[in-house]
Structures are given as C-alpha cells and as structure tokens.
XYZ file of C-alpha atoms in Angstrom:
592
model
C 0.000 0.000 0.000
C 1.153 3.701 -0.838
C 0.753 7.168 1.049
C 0.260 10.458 -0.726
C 3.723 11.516 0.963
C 6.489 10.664 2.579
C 7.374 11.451 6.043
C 10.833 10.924 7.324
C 11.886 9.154 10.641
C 13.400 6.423 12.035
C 12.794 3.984 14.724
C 14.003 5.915 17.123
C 11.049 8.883 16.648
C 8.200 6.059 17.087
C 6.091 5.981 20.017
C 5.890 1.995 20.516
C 3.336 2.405 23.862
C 1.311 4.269 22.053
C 1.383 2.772 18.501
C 0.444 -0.556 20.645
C -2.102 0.851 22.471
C -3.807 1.802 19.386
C -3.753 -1.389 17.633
C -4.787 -2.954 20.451
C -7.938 -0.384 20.353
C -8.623 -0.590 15.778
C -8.041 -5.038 16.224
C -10.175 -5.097 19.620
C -7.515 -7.499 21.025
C -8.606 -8.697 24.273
C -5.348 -8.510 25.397
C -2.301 -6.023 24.878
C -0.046 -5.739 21.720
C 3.638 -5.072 21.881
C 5.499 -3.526 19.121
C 9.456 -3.163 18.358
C 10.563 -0.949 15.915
C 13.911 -1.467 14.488
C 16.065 0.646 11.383
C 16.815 -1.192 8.300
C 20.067 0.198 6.518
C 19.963 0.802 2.593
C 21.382 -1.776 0.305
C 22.034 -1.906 -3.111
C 18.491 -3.067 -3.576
C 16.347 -1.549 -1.309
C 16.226 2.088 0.253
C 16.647 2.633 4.066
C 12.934 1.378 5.570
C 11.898 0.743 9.083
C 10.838 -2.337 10.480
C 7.755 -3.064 12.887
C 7.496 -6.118 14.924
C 3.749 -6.573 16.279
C 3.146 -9.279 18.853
C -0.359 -9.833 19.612
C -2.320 -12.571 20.944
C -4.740 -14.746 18.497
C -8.325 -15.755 18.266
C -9.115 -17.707 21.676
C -8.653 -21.428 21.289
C -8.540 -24.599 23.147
C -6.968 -27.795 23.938
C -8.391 -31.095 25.829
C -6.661 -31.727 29.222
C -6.364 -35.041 31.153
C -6.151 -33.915 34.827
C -4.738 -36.274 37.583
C -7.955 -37.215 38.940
C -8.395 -38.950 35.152
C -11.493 -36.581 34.466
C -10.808 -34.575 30.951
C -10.969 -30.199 31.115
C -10.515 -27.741 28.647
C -7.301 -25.441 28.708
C -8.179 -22.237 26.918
C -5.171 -20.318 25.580
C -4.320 -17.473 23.402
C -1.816 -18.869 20.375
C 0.896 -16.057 19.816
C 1.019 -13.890 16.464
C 2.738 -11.966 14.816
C 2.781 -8.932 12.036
C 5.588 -7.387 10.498
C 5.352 -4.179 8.707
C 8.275 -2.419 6.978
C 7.848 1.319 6.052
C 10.081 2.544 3.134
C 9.864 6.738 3.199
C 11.313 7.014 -0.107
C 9.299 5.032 -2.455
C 6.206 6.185 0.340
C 5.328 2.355 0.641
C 3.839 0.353 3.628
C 4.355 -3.554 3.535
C 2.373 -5.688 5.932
C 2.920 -9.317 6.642
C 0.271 -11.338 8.428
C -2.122 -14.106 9.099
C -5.243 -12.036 8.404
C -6.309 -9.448 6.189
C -7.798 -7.616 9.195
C -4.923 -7.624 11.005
C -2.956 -6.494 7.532
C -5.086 -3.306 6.866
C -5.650 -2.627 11.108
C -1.937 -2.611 11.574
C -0.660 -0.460 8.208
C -3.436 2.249 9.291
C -2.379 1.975 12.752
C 0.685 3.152 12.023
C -0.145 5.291 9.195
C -2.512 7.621 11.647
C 0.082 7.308 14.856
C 3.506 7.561 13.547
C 3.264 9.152 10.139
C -0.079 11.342 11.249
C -2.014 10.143 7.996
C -5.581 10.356 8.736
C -7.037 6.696 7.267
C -10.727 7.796 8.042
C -10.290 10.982 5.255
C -7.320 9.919 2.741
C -7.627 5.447 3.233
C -4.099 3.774 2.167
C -4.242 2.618 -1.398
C -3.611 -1.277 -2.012
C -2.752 -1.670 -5.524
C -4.386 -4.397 -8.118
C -3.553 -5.402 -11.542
C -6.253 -6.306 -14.014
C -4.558 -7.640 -17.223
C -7.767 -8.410 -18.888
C -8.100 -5.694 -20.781
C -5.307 -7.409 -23.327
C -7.398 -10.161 -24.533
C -8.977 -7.567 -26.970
C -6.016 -5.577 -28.065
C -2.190 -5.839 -26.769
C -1.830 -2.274 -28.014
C -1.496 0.699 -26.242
C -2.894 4.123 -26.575
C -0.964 7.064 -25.443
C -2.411 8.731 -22.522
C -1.992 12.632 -21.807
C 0.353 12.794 -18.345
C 0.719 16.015 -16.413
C 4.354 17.035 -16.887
C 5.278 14.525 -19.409
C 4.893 13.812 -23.372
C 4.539 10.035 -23.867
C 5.714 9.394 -27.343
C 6.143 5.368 -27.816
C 4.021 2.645 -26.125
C 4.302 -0.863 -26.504
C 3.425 -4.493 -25.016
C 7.160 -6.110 -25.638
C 5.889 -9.503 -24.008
C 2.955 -11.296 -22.986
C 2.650 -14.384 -21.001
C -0.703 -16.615 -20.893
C -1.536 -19.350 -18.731
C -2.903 -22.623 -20.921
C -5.675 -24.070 -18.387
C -3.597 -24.213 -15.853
C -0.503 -22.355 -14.187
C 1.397 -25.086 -15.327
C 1.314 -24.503 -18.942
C 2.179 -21.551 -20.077
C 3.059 -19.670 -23.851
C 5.395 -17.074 -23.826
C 5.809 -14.118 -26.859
C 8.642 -11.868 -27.029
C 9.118 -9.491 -29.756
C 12.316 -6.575 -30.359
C 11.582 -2.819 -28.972
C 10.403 -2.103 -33.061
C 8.240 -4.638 -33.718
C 3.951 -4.668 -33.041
C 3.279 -7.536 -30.938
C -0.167 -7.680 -32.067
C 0.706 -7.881 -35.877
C 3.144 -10.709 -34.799
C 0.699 -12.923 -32.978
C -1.966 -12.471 -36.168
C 0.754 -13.183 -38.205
C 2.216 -16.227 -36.542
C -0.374 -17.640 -34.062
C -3.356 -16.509 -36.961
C -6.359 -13.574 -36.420
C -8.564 -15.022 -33.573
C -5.231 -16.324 -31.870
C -4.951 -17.989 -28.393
C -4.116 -14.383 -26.977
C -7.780 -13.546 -27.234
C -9.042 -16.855 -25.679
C -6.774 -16.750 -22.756
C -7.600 -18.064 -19.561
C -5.230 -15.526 -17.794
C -2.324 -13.233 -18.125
C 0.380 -13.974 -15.871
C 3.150 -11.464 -16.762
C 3.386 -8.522 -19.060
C 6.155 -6.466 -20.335
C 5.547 -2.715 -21.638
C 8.469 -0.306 -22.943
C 7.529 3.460 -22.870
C 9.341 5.983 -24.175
C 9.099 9.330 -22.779
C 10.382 13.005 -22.061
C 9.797 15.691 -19.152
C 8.021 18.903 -20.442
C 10.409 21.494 -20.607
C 13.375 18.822 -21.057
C 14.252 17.283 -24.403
C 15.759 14.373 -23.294
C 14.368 11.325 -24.330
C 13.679 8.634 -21.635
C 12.499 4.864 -21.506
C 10.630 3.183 -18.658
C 10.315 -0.653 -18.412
C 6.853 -1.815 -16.654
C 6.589 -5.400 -15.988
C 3.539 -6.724 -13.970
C 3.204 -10.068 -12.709
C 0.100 -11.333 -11.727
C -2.476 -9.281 -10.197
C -0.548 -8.054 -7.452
C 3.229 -7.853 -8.341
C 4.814 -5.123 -10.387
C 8.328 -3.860 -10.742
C 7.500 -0.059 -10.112
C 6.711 -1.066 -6.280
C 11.061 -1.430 -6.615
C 11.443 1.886 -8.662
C 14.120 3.998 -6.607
C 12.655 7.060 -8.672
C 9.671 8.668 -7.133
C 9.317 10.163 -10.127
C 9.193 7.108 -12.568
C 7.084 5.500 -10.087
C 4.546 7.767 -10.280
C 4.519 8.250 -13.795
C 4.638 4.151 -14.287
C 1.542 4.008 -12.209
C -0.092 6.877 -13.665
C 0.024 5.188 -17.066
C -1.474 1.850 -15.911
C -4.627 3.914 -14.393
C -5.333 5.256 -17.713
C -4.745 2.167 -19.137
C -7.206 0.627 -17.261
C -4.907 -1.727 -16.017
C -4.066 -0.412 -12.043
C -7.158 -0.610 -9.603
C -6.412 0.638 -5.853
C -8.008 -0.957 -3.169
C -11.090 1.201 -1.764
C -13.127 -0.432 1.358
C -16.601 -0.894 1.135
C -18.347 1.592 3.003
C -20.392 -0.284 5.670
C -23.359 0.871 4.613
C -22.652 -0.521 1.303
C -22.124 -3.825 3.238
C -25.235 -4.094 5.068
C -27.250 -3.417 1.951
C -25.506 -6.485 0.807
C -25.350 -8.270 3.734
C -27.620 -10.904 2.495
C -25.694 -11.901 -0.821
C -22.505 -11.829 1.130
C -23.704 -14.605 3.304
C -25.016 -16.538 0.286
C -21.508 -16.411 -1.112
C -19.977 -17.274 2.166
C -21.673 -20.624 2.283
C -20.708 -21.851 -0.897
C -18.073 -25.287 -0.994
C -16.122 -24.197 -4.060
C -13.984 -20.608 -3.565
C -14.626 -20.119 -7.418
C -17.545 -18.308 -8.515
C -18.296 -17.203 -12.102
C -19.855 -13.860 -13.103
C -23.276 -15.141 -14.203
C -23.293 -16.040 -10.401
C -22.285 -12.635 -8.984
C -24.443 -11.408 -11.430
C -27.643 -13.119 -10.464
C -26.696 -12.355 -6.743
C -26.913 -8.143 -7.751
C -23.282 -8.299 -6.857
C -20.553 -5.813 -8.575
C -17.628 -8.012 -9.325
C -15.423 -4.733 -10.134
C -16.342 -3.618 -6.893
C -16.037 -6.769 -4.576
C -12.752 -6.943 -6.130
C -11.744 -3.583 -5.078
C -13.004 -4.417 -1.608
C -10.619 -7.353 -1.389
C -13.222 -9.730 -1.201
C -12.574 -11.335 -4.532
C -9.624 -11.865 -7.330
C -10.079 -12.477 -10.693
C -8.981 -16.382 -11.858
C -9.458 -16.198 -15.272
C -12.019 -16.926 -18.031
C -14.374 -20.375 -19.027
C -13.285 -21.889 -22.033
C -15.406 -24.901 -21.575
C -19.228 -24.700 -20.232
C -22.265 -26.875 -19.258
C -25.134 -26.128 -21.276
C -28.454 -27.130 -20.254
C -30.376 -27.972 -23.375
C -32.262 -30.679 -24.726
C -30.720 -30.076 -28.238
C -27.206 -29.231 -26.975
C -26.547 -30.666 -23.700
C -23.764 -31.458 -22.470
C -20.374 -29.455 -22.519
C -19.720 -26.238 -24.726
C -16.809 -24.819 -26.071
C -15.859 -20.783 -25.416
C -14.748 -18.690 -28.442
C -14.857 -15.362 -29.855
C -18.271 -14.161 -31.389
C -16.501 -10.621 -33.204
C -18.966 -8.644 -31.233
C -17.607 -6.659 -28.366
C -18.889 -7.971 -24.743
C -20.016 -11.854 -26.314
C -18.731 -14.486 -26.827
C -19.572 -17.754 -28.693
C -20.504 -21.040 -27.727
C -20.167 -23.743 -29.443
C -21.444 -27.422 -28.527
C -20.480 -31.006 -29.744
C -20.198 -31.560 -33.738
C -19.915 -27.495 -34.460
C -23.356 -26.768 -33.360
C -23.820 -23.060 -32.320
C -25.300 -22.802 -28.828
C -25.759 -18.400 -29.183
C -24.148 -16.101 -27.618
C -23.466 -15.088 -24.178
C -22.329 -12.252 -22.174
C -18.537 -12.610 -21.654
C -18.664 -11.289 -17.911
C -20.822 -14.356 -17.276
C -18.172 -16.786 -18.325
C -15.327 -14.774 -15.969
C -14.381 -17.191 -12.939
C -12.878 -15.406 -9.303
C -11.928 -16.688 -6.404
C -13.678 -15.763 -2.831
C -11.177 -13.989 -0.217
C -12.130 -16.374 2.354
C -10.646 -14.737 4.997
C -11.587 -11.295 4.070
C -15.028 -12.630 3.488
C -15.700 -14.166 6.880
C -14.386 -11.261 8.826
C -16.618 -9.005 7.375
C -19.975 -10.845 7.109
C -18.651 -11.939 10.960
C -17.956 -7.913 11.863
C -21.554 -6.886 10.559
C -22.863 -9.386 13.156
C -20.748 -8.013 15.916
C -23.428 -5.114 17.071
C -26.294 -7.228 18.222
C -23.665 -9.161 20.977
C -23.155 -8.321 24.501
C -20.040 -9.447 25.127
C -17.398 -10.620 22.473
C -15.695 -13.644 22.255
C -14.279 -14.355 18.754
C -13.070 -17.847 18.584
C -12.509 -19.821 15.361
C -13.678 -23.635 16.572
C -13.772 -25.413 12.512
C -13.021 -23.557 9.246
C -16.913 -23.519 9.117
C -17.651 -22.687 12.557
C -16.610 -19.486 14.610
C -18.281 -18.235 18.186
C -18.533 -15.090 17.990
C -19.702 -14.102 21.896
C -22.871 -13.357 23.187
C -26.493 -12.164 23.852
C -28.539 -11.775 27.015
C -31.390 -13.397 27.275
C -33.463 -13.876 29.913
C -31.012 -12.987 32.276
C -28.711 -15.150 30.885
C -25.660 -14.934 28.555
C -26.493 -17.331 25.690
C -23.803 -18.022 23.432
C -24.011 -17.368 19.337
C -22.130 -18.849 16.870
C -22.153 -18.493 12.768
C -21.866 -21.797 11.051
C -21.330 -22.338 7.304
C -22.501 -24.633 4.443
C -24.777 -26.680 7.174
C -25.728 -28.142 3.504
C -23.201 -30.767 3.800
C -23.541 -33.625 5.542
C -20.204 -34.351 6.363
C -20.336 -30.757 7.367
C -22.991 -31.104 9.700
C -21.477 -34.533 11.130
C -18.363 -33.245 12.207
C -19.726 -29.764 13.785
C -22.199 -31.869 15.687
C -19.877 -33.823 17.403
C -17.391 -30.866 18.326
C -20.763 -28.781 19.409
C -21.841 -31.927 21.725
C -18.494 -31.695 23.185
C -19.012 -28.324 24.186
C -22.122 -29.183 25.998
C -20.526 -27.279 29.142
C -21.801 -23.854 27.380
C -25.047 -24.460 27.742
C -28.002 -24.330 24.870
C -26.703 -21.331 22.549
C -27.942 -20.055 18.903
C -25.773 -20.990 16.055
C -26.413 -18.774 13.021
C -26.488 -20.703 9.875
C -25.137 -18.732 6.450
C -27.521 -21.168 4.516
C -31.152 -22.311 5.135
C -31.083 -25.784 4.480
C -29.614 -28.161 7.676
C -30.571 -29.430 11.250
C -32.379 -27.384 13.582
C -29.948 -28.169 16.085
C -26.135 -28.808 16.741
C -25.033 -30.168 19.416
C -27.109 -28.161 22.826
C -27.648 -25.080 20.437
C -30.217 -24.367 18.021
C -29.562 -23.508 14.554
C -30.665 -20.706 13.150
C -30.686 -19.696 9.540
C -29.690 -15.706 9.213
C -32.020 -14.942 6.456
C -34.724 -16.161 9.241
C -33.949 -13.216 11.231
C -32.753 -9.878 9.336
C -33.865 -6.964 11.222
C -36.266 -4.127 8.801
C -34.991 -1.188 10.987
C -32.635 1.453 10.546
C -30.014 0.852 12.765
C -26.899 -1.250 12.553
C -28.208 -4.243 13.810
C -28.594 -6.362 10.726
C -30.135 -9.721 12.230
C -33.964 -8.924 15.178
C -33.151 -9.516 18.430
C -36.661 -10.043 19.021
C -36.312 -13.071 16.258
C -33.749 -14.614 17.553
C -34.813 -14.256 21.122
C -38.610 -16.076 20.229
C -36.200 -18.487 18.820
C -34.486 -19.188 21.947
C -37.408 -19.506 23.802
C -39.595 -21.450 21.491
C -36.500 -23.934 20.612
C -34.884 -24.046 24.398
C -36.472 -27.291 25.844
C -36.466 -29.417 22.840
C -32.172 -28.174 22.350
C -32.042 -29.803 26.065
C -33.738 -32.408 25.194
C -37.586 -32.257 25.209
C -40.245 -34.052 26.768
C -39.985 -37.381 24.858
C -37.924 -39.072 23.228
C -38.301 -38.266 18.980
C -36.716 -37.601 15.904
C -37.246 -34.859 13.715
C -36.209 -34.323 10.303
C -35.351 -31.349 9.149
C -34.989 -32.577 5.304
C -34.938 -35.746 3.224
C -31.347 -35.834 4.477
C -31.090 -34.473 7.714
C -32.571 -34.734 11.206
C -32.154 -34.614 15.110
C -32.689 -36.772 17.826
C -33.942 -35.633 20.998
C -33.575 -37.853 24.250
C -35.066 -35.914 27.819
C -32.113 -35.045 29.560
C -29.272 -35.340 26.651
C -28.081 -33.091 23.942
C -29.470 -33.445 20.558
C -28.118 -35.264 18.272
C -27.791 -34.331 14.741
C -28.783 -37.482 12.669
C -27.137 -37.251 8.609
C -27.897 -39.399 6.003
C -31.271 -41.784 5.252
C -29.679 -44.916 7.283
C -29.105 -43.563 10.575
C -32.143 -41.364 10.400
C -34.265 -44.379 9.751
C -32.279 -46.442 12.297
C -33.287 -44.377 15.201
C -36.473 -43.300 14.027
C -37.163 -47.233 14.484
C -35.222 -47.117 17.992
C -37.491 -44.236 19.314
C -40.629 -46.396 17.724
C -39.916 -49.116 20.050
C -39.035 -47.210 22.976
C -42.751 -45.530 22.503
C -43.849 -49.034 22.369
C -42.873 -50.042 25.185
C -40.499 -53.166 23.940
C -36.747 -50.951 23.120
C -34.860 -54.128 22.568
C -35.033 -54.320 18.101
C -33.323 -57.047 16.487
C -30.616 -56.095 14.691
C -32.298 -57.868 11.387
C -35.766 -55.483 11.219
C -33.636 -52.467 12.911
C -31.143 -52.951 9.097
C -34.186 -54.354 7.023
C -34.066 -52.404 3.674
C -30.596 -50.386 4.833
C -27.338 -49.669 2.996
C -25.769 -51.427 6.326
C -25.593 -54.733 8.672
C -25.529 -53.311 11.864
C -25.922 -49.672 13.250
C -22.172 -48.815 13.722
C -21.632 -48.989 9.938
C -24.018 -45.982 9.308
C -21.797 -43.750 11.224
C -18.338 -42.858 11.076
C -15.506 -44.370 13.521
C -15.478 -41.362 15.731
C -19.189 -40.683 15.698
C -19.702 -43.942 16.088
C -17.592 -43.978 19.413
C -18.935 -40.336 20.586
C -22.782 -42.298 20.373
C -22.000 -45.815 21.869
C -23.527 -45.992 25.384
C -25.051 -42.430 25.401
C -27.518 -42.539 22.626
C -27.859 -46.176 21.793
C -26.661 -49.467 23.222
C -26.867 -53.032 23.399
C -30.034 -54.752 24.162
C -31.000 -57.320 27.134
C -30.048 -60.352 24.553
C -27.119 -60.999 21.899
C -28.001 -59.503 18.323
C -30.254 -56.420 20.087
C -30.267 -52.853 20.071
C -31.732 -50.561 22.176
C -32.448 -46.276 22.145
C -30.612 -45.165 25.804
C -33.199 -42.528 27.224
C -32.014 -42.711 31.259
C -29.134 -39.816 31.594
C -25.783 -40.817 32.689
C -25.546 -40.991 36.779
C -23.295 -38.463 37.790
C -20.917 -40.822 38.836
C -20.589 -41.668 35.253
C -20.385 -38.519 33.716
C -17.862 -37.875 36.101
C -15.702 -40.875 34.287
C -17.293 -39.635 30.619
C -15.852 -37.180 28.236
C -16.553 -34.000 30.286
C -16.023 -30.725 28.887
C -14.830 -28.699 32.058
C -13.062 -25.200 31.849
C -9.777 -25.274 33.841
C-alpha cells in the first residue's frame, strides 16, 4: 500500500506504547499488543525502511486436558502472532505481513494515523491491483496525456498466458520495433490464443518518454506479474514510479483498493452470506451477477480476485446438452458457444463466463464484523473452518452463546460440527447462526438458526432482530435440552435430530441412521426398546448400526444414545441420563 507523501523518521522517533495501544484499540484485542521498531540500513536493492514487529495474541482457542484425577478439562489459551510491517519513506510504501487481512489493513493504518499522522478515516491507504484483462482484446497501447510529461512510444514487448492451468504456459517476445499484435496475427493466426486466454500472468511494456520542458528522451520498463506484483513497487525514482503508475490507471490496467463503506455492506449483507456458504472458492460472473453483486467492486473491496475466463461450459439444453466450447463471437462484450459436432449454442455475455476466487478470509471477517453489534459481550473464537463463536447475547437474564456456522448443507459438514458442538455441551443451549437455510435445527445443545430467518427491517446497525432470535431461543430451548420425549425430527430428506429428555441433541445425517433411530425411538414408545438387529437394518445400505456412522461418531454415540439390548443380536435407544458418577468418568467438557 502507498501514502500520498512521505514522512521521514526512524525507529528511534516512534512511540511503541502508544502505537500498541492503538492497535490494540482498531483489532479489539482482548489482550495487549507489543510492538518493536527497528532501522533497516539501505542496500544496493532496497532504500533505508523501518521495520515493525507486532506481537499480539490470536483468536481464543482450546486444547483437551487429562487432569490427575483422570477426568478430561478444557485449557483455553491465546496462540501467539505476529505482524511485520516495513515502512520505506522514499518510495512512500507500507508492507504488511500477516495471518489475516484484518490484522494487515488494522496494523498499516495503525501506524499510518500514529507515527506518520495520515488520517485513514479521510485519505484510506491505497492497495494496488492489476487487471490484465483488458489485453485479450487488443495488446496495443494508446498514449495517454500525463501532467508534466509527453509520452511518445508505447508498446506491449511480451505477454505471457496461462494454458488451463498455471502449469502450462506460452510465452511471446518481440524486439523494442516490432507490433506484438501484428506478430501474434501473423504467426499464431487472427482469432489467436491471446484472445481466448484463460489468464495473463506477466506482461512487459516499454515506454518511451520526455519531461516537459526537457528534451531528453527517456524509456521506462513496466513489468507486472500477476495481479498483485509489479516492478515499479522497486522503482528507486519517485518520479518514474509515479509516472509508471499513472500510465497503468489510464490504461485501465491499475485498480487501488477502496473499502466498502459499511453501509454498502449491510445493503448487501444478504448476498454476502449466500456467497460465504458456498463449498467451491470459485464463482463465475453469471453467479455474482444473479446475486446483484458488482464483481469490479467486490474486487476492489478485497473480497474477490479475478482467476481467469471459461473456455469450456455446461449447457443445459435438450438439443445441446452437455459441454460447450468458449470462443470469440466478433462482437464486443459476447462471446460464442459452441457445442459437440460445431453446433452453435448463441451467444453469451462474456462477464458471465469470468471465474474469481472468494477472499475467504476477508469474506468471513466481514460478514462476521456486521454481526458483531447485536452481541453483549465478544468472544471471537474460530472452533472449525466452518464454525466461529462469535460471543454473546442476554437473554433472559442469561448470557447465551451465538455462533455463525457455514454450508450446514453438507452432511459431512454437519457430522463433524455436531460432534465438536456436543463436546461443548458445558456452554449451555446457545444459537448458532447458519449462512444457509437448508440443515438441522440443532447442533449439538444449540439451536440452529438460519440468518435470512432473522434480518432486522430497521434502521439501525443491527442487521439480524433480536426479538427473532430471542422467540427463537425460547420457542426452541427445551427441545435443544432435550424435550419431553424421546423423537426424531427431520429437518430434510437428508437431515434430522434426535432428541432424548435429559441429553443433547443429536444431529442425525444421512437416510440410514435417520431411519435407524427413528425405528429405535418407535420401540421405545412401544414399550419393547430391545429391536433385532435384522428389522432395525431391514431395507438399509448397512448390517448393523455402527456402519451408518463414522468411527469417531460412532464412538462419541456408543452408550449415550444407543446401546446393546438385554439379549445378543439387540439394540436398544438409551433414554435414562448418565448418573453423575458416570459422567464424572465420561468425556466432560470442564473449563480449567
């Protein structure tokens, strides 16, 4: 990231208390930061810079404990982490190394507002972009008008293109004199590969140049690598540098990073959740398009990056089914699809068929920090990459915990945060906000929630009713601990929960075990539980229960939700809880 200017120090003029104080304050840390600031000499590559060395402590997490008595605790710690940030006053440049992008941007503008006395909230730090799109329909250059400067010569000297993948890759290098566009017609044909490319990954330009007011003629060599490398960041001439990046904004080619106002982000709140839950991190434009979402824009935000383009498609036709070749229709913004034999499947928009991958971790911190108003207390704490606590709400006089959960969809999804929820029974029942609506209604002691269920149609900040989610609670409460009776309920063809008086609830995935204990709890209400294992299988995937459940399910279930019978070959639902003497011996979640 750049500043407008450069401001002139060294280590020794930098406040570390109170730089530290302040990013403890922008991050929230719960506890304090320290920060070491150290003087980098010059070298023959790099200017003089300063160096910043941020220790802070991480999101809260946890580890299982085996205590002498034999009964298993939980040890909660905070990991230790770390950002470095090197300033460089005379190319005006901020570097930031860290785990998260939140920690990235809330350290650089620390430090911008403290020890350079750059206001962030009036004049935000720029983070620079590439988009080298714009050369699959022309690898010529115009010649922009510059402030202070007469650009003369402009040319694309080399182009690199990935083929499918970032393995493959074609090359084209031409002399300072020569039109690489004329060469690639001439060589590689009109309609070349250069057009169809599924991504740039390095260009070369050559400018030639001279100062108003100054005959001399000059030459500046831009070479951009990707979407986020280019040689000018290295440029020991202010000067250059500015003029190198000047030209690339008029080409079309630079775009600076600009944070979504959070307005902006609650009025998208909803599609931004909706993108969150989806499995694969690519996402096409005819997606982001049918979402109302401004791929330009998120892209700014840091929320996506471009990938590339389709060059193969599904088409959903009776006549042309199947998969579809990508190629150029002539016609500026389409693009031509072709299916099997040569038959022409039409036209479609050519932003459709662009592919970008979600910023995960920019993504979940800021669909996570629009939820962060409606909590009491906070308590960020990433449990599973789909499955964060984010503090807590009082209700009823109570603190009641929330958590957001992620593509509940997935069975193998919902399996594993079930069991890791049931071992965190110790919480009590809490509300677990679901990005998606399909799922259980219940993980673990905690009822699930879908956050499209419960978006407030007020004014304020708070995105998601309180009143919703508090008749929630209250309605969903008993049956989270339990219930009355003993029952199943599905919440899909897929997906359902068992509730036993007295024990969590159990999420149940998959038609087999479903069926299996919706048999168990039959014969329980019967009055004979014992259920051979033949009629308890009869018409299953399976032989015996334990196969419809994975190992460590499997063991997490055994003797707390079902069990043998009285007689060999029987199984039987377990509705008595465990006497405390057993629990006691159990797998006990117990702060320590």
């Amino acid at each position: 990231m750049e500043l407008e200017k450069a401001v002139n120090l060294n280590s020794g003029s930098i406040d570390e208390a109170a730089l530290a104080a302040k990013i403890t304050s922008v991050l929230q840390l719960k506890t304090a930061c320290t920060v070491k600031a150290l003087d980098l000499p010059a070298t023959a590559a790099h200017p003089a810079s300063i160096m910043l060395i941020v220790r802070h402590g991480g999101p809260l997490s946890s580890v299982h404990d085996h205590r002498d008595d034999g009964r298993r605790g939980t040890i909660y710690y905070r990991p230790p982490n770390e950002a470095t940030l090197i300033y460089t006053p005379a190319i005006r440049q901020i570097e930031v190394c860290a785990d998260s992008p939140v920690v990235r941007q809330g350290v650089a503008g620390s430090f911008a507002d403290e020890a350079l006395g750059h206001d962030v909230s009036q004049k935000p730090l720029t983070w620079k972009r590439y988009n080298l799109s714009r050369f699959r329909s022309s690898l010529r250059l115009d010649l922009p008008r510059i402030s202070g400067y007469e650009i003369t010569d402009a040319r694309v000297l080399e182009a690199e293109i990935r083929l499918g993948s970032w393995s493959r890759k074609l090359l084209l290098k031409v002399a300072a004199d020569d039109d690489i566009e004329e060469v690639a017609d001439r060589y590689l044909k009109p309609n070349n590969i250069f057009r169809r490319a599924d991504g740039f990954s390095r260009v070369g330009i050559a400018v030639t140049y001279n100062r108003i007011g100054d005959g001399k003629v000059r030459t500046l060599n831009i070479t951009i690598s990707g979407s986020k490398s280019c040689n000018l960041q290295s440029n020991k001439d202010p000067d250059e540098r500015n003029l190198g990046f000047a030209l690339l904004d008029a080409w079309g080619i630079l775009s600076a990073f600009k944070q979504i106002e959070p307005t902006d982000l609650r009025g998208i709140f909803p599609q931004l959740v909706m993108l969150h839950d989806r499995t694969e991190d690519d996402v096409s434009g005819e997606y982001l398009r049918e979402l109302g979402l401004d791929p330009d824009r998120m892209i700014q935000g840091g929320l996506l990056d471009r990938r590339g383009r389709q060059d193969i498609v599904l088409i959903d036709d009776d006549d042309l089914g199947g998969e579809a070749e990508v190629k150029p229709s002539g016609i500026e913004g389409m693009s031509r699809v072709v299916g099997a034999f040569g038959k022409d499947g039409g036209l479609r928009p050519t932003s459709d068929l662009e592919m970008y991958e979600i910023n995960r971790e920019w993504l979940h911190e800021t669909v996570v920090g629009l939820l962060k108003p409606m909590l009491n207390k906070l308590a960020a704490q990433v449990l599973d990459a789909d499955l964060s606590m984010l503090g807590s709400m009082r209700i009823d006089g109570a603190d009641v915990p929330i958590y957001f959960a992620r593509r509940l969809h997935d069975l193998k999804t919902i399996s594993r945060l079930d069991q890791l929820m049931r071992a965190r029974n110790a919480a009590g029942v809490g509300i677990v906000l679901s990005a998606g609506t399909d799922g259980p209604g219940y993980l673990g002691p905690n009822l699930v929630v879908p956050v499209s269920g419960c978006m407030s149609t007020g004014a304020d900040d708070l995105l998601l009713s309180r009143d919703a989610l508090e008749l929630a609670y209250r309605t969903n409460r008993s049956l989270a601990r339990g219930g009355a009776t003993p029952q199943v309920l599905r919440s899909g063809t897929q997906s359902a929960t068992l509730h036993i008086p007295g024990k969590t609830s159990l999420a149940l995935t998959g038609a087999d075990q479903i069926t299996i204990f919706e048999r168990l709890v039959a014969a329980e209400k019967a009055g004979s539980p014992d259920v051979h294992v033949k009629p308890l299988m009869d018409g299953l995937g399976s032989r015996s229960p334990q196969q419809a459940f994975r190992p460590k399910t499997w063991d997490s279930i055994r003797d707390v939700y079902i069990g043998a019978g009285t007689k060999r070959g029987y199984w039987r639902l377990l509705v008595k809880a465990q006497p405390a003497e057993d629990v006691a011996e159990a797998s006990v979640e117990e702060p320590v």
